[in-house]
Short mmCIF file of N, CA and C and ligand atoms in Angstrom, two decimals:
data_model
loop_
_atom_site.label_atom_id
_atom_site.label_comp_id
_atom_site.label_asym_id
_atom_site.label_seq_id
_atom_site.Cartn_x
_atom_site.Cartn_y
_atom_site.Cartn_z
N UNK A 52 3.89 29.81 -14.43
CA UNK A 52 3.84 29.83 -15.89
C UNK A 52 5.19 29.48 -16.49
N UNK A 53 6.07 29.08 -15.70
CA UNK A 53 7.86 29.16 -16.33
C UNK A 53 7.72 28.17 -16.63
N UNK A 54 6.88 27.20 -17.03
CA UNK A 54 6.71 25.75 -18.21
C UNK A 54 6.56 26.43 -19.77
N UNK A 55 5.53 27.48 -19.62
CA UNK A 55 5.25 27.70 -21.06
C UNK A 55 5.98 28.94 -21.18
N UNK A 56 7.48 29.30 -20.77
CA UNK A 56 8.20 30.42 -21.21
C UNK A 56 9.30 29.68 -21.41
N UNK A 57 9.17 29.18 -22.52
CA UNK A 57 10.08 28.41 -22.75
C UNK A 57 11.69 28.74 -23.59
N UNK A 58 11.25 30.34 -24.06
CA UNK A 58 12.72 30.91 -24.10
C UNK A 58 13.64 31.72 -22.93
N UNK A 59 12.57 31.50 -21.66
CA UNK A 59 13.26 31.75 -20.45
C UNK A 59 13.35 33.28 -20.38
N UNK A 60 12.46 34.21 -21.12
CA UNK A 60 12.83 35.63 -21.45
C UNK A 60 11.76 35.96 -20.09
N UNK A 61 10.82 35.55 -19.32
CA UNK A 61 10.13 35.97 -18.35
C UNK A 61 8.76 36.28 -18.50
N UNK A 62 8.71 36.08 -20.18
CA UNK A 62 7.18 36.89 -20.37
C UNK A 62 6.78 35.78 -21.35
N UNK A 63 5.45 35.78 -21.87
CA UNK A 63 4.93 34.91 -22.61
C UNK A 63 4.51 35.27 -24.24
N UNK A 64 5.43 34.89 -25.10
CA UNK A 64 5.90 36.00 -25.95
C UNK A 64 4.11 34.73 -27.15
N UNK A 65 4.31 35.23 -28.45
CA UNK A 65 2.79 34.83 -29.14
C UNK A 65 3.31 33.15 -29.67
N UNK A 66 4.46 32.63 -30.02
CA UNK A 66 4.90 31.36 -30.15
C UNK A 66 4.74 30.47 -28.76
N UNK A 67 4.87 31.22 -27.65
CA UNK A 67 4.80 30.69 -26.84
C UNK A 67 3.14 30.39 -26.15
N UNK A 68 2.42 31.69 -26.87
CA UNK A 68 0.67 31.69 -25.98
C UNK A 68 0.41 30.39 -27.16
N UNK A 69 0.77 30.61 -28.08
CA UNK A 69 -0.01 29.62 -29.01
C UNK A 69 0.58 28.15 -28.66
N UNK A 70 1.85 27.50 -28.49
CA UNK A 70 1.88 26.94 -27.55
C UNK A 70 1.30 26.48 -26.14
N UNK A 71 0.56 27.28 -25.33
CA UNK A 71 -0.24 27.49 -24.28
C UNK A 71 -1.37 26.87 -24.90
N UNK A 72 -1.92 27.59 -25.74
CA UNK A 72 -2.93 27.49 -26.27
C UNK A 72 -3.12 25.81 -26.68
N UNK A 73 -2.50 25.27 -27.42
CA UNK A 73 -2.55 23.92 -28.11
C UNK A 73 -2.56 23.26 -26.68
N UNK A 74 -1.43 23.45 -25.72
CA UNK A 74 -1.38 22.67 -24.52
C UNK A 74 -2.84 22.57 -24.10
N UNK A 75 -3.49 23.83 -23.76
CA UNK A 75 -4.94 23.80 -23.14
C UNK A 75 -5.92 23.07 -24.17
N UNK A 76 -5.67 23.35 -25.36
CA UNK A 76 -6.86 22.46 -26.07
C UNK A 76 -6.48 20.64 -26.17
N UNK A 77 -5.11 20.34 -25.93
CA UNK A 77 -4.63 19.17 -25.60
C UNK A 77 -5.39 18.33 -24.32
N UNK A 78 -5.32 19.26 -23.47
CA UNK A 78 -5.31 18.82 -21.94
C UNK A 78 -7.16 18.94 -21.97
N UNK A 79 -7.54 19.75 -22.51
CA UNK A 79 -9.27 19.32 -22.60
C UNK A 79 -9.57 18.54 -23.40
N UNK A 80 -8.76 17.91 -24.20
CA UNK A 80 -9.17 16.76 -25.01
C UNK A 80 -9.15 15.44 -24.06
N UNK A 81 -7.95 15.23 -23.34
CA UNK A 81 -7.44 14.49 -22.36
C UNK A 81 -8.59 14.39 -21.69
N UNK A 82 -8.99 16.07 -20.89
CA UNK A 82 -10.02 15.46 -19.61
C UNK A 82 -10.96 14.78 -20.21
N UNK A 83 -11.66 15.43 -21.59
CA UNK A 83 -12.90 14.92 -21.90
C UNK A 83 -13.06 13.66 -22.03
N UNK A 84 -12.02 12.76 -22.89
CA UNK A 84 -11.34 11.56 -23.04
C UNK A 84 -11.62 10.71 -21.77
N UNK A 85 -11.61 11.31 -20.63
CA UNK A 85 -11.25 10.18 -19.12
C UNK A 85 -12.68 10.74 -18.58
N UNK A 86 -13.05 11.71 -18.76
CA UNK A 86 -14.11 11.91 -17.76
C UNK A 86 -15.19 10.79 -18.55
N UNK A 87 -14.93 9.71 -18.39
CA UNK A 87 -16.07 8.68 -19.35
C UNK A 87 -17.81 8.94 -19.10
N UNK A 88 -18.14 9.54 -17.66
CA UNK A 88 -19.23 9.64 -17.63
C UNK A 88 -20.01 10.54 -17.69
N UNK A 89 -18.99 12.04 -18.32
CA UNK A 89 -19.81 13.35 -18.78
C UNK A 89 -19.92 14.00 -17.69
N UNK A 90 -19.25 13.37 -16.75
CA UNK A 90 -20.39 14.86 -15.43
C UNK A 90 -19.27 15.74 -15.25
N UNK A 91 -18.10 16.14 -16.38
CA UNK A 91 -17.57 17.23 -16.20
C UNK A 91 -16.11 17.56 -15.06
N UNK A 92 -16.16 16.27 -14.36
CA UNK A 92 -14.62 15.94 -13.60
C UNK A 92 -14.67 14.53 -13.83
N UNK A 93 -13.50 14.40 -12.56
CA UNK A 93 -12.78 13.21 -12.84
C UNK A 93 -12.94 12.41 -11.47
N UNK A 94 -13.66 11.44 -11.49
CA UNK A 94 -13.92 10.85 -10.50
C UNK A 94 -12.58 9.65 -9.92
N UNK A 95 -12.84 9.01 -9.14
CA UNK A 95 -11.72 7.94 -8.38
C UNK A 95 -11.11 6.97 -9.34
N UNK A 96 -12.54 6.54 -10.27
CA UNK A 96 -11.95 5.40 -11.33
C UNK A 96 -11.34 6.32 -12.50
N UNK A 97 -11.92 7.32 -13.04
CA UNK A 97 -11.61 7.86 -13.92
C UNK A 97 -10.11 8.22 -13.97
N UNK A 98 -9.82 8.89 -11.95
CA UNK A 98 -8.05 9.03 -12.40
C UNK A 98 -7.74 8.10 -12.39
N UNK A 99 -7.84 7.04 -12.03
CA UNK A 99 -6.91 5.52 -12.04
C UNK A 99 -6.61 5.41 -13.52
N UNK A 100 -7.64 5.47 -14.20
CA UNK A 100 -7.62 5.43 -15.52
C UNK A 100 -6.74 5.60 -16.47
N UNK A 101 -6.98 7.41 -15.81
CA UNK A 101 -6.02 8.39 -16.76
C UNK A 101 -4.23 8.35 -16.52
N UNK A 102 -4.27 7.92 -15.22
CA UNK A 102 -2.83 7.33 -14.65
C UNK A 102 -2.14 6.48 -14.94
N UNK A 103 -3.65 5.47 -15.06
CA UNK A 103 -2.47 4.21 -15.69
C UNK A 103 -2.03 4.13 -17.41
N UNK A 104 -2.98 5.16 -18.08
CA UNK A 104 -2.46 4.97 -19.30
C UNK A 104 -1.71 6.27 -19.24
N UNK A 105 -1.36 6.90 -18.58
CA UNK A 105 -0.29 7.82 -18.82
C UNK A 105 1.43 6.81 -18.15
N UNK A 106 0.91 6.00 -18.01
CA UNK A 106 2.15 4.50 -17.64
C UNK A 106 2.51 5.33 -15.84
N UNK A 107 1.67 5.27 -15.02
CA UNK A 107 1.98 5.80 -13.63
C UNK A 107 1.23 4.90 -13.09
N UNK A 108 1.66 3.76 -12.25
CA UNK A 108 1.10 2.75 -11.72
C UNK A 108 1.02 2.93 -10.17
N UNK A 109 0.04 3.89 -9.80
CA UNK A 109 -0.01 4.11 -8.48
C UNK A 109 -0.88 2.97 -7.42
N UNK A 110 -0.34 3.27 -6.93
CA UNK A 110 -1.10 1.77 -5.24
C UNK A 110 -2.37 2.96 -4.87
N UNK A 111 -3.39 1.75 -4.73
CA UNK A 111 -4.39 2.44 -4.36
C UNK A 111 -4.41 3.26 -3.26
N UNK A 112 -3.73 3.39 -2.60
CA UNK A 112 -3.01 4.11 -1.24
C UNK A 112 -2.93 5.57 -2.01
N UNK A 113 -2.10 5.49 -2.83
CA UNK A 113 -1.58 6.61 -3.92
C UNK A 113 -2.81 7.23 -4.42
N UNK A 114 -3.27 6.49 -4.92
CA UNK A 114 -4.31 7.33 -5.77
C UNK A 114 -5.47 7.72 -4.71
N UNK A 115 -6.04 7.21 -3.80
CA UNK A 115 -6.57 8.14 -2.95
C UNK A 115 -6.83 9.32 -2.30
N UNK A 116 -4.90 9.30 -2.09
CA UNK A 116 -4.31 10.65 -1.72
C UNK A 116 -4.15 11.86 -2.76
N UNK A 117 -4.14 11.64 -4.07
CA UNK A 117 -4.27 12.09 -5.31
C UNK A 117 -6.06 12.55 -5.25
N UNK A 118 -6.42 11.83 -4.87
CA UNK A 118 -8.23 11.81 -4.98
C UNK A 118 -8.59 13.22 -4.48
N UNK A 119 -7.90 12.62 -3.23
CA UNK A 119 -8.26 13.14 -1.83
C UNK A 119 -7.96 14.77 -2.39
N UNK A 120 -6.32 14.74 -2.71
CA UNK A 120 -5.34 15.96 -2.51
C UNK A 120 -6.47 16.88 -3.71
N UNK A 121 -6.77 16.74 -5.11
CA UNK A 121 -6.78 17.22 -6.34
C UNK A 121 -8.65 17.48 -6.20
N UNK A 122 -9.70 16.85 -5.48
CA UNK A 122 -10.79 16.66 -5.73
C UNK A 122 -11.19 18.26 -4.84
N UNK A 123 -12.43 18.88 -5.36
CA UNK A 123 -13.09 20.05 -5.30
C UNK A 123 -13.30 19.95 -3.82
N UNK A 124 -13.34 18.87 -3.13
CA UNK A 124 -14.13 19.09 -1.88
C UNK A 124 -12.75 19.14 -0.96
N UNK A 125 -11.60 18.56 -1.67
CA UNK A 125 -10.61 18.45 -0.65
C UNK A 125 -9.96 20.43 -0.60
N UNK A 126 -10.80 20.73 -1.01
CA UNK A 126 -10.25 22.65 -0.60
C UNK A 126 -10.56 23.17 0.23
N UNK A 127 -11.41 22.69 1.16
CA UNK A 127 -11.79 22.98 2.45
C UNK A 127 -12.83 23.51 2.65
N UNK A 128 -13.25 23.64 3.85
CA UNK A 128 -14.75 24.10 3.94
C UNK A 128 -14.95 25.15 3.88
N UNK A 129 -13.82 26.20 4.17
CA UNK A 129 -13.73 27.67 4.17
C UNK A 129 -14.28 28.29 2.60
N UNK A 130 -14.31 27.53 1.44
CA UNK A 130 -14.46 28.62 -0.04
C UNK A 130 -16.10 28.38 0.05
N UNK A 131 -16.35 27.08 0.82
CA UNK A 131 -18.01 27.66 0.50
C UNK A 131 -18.88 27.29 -0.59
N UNK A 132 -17.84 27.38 -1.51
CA UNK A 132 -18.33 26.66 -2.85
C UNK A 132 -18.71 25.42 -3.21
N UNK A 133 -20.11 25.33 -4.15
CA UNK A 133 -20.34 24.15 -3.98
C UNK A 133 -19.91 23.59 -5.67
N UNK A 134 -19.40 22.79 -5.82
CA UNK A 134 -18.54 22.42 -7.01
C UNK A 134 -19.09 20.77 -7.78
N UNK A 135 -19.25 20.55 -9.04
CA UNK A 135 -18.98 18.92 -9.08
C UNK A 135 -18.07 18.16 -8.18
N UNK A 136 -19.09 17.22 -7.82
CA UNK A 136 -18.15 15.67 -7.22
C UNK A 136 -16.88 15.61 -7.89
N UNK A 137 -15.92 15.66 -6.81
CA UNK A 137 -14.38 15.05 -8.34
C UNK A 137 -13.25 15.69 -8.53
N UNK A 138 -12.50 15.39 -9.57
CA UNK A 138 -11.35 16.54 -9.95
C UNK A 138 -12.26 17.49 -11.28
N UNK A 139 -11.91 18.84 -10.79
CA UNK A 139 -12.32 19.64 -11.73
C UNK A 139 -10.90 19.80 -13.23
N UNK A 140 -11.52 20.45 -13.72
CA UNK A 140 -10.19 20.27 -15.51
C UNK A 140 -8.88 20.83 -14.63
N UNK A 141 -9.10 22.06 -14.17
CA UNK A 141 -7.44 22.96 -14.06
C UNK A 141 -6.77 21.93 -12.54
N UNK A 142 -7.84 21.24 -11.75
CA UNK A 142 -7.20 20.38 -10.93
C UNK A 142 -6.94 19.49 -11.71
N UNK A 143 -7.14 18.61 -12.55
CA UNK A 143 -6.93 17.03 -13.15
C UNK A 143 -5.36 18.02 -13.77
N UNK A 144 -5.61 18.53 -14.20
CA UNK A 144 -4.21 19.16 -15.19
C UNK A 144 -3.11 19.25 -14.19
N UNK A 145 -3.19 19.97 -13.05
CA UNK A 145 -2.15 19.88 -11.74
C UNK A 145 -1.67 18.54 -11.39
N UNK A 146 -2.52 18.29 -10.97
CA UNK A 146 -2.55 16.75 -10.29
C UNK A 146 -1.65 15.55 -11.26
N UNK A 147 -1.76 16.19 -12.51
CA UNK A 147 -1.21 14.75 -13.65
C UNK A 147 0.10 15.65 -14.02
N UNK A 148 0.24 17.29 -13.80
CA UNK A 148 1.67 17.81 -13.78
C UNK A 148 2.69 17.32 -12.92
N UNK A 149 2.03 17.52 -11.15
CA UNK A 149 2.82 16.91 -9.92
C UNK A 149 3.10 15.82 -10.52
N UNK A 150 2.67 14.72 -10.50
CA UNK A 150 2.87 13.88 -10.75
C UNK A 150 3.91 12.92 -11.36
N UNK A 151 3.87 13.77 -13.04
CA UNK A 151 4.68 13.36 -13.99
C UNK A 151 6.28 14.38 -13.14
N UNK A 152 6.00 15.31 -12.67
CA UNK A 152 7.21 15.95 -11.84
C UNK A 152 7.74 15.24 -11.19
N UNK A 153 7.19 14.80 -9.60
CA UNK A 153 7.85 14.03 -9.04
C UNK A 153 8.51 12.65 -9.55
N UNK A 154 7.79 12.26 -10.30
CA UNK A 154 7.77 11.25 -11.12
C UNK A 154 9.38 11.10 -11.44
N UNK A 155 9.27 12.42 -12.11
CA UNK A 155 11.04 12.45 -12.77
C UNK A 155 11.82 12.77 -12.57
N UNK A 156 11.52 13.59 -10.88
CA UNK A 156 12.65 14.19 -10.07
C UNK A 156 12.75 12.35 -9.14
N UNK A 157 11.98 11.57 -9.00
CA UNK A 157 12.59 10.65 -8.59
C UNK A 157 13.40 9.79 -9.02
N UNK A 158 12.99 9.45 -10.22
CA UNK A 158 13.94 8.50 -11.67
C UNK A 158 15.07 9.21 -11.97
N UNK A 159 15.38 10.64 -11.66
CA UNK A 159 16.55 11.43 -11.63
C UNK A 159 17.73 11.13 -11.04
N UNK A 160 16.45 10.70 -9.20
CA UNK A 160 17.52 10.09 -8.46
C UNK A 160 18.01 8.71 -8.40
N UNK A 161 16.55 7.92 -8.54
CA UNK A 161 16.77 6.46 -8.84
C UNK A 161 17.58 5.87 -10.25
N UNK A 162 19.48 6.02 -10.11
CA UNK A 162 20.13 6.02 -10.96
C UNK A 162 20.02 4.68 -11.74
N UNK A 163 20.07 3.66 -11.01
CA UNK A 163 20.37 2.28 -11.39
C UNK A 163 18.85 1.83 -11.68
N UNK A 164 17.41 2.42 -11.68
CA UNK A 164 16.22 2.33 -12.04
C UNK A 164 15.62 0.74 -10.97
N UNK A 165 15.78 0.79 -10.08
CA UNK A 165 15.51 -0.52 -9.14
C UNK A 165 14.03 -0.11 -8.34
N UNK A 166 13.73 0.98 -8.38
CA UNK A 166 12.59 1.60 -7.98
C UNK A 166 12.76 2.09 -6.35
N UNK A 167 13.90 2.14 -6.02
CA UNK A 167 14.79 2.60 -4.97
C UNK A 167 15.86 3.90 -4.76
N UNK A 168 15.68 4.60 -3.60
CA UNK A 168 16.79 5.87 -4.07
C UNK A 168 17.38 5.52 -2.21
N UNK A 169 17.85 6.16 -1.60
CA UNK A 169 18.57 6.64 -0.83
C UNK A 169 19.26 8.13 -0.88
N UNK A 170 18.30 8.37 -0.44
CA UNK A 170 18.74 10.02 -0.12
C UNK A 170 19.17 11.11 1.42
N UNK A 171 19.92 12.02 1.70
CA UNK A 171 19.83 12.80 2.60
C UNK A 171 19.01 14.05 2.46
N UNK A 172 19.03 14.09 4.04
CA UNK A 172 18.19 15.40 3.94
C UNK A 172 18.39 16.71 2.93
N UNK A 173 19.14 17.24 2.46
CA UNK A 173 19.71 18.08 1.77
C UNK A 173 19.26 17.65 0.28
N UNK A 174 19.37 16.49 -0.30
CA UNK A 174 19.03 15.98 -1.34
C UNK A 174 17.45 15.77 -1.20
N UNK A 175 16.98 15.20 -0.49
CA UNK A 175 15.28 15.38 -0.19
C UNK A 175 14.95 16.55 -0.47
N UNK A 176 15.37 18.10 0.51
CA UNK A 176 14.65 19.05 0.14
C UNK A 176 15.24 20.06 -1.04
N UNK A 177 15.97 19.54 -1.51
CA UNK A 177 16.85 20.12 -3.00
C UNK A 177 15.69 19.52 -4.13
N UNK A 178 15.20 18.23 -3.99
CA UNK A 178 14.38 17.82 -4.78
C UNK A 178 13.28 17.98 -4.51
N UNK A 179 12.99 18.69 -3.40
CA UNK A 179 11.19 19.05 -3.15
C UNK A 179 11.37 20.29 -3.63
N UNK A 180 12.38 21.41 -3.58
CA UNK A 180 12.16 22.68 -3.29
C UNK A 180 12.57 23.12 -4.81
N UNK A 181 13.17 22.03 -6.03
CA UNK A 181 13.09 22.51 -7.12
C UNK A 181 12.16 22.23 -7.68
N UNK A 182 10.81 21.92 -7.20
CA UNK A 182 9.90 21.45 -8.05
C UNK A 182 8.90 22.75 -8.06
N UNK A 183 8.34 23.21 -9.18
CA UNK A 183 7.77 24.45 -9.26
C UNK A 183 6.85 24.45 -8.29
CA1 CA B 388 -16.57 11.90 -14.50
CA1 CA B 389 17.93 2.84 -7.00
#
């Protein structure tokens, strides 16, 4: 939750739920917006969709693994549950958080913007391990 505590006090004070709040009615506007065919997630084309107009131009390689990683079935066989085909809302919302994260912990590093970094180990897991 240390996204929407945004005076850093630890708790989620009522400027901040209502904040929360707008975010969540934001982000269901969003899914509803991409889920073009109503069935309530977000299918393969749908994230391509929502990716590319959020300006994230992933290789279909990418977005698979996104598919793969974020979709109801990729939780394993152990919950049992049987879920819509797809990304469900609180997954599509993760999935497009990581995202825009790594996103900007890489452009952080990629100084000269060439779409290239060079990094060491120490800097690799400094930038994995600050990511919430
Ligand atoms: Ca859909
Ligand atoms: Ca670079």
């Amino acid at each position: 939750m240390t996204i929407f505590d945004t005076d850093r006090s630890g708790t989620i004070g009522f400027t901040e739920f209502a904040g929360l709040w707008k975010y969540i009615k934001d982000w269901q506007n969003v899914f509803r917006h991409f889920d073009r065919d109503r069935s309530g997630s977000i299918d393969g084309r749908e994230l391509q969709e929502a990716l590319r107009q959020f300006g994230y131009n992933l290789s279909p390689q990418l977005l698979t693994l996104v598919e793969k990683k974020y979709d109801f079935k990729g939780s394993g066989p152990k919950t049992g549950v049987a879920g819509p085909p797809g990304i469900t809302f609180d997954r599509f919302v993760r999935a497009c958080v990581v995202i825009k994260q790594l996103t900007e912990a890489f452009q952080k590093l990629d100084t000269d913007r060439d779409g290239w970094v060079q990094i060491n180990y120490d800097q690799f897991m400094n930038t994995v391990l600050s990511l919430p």
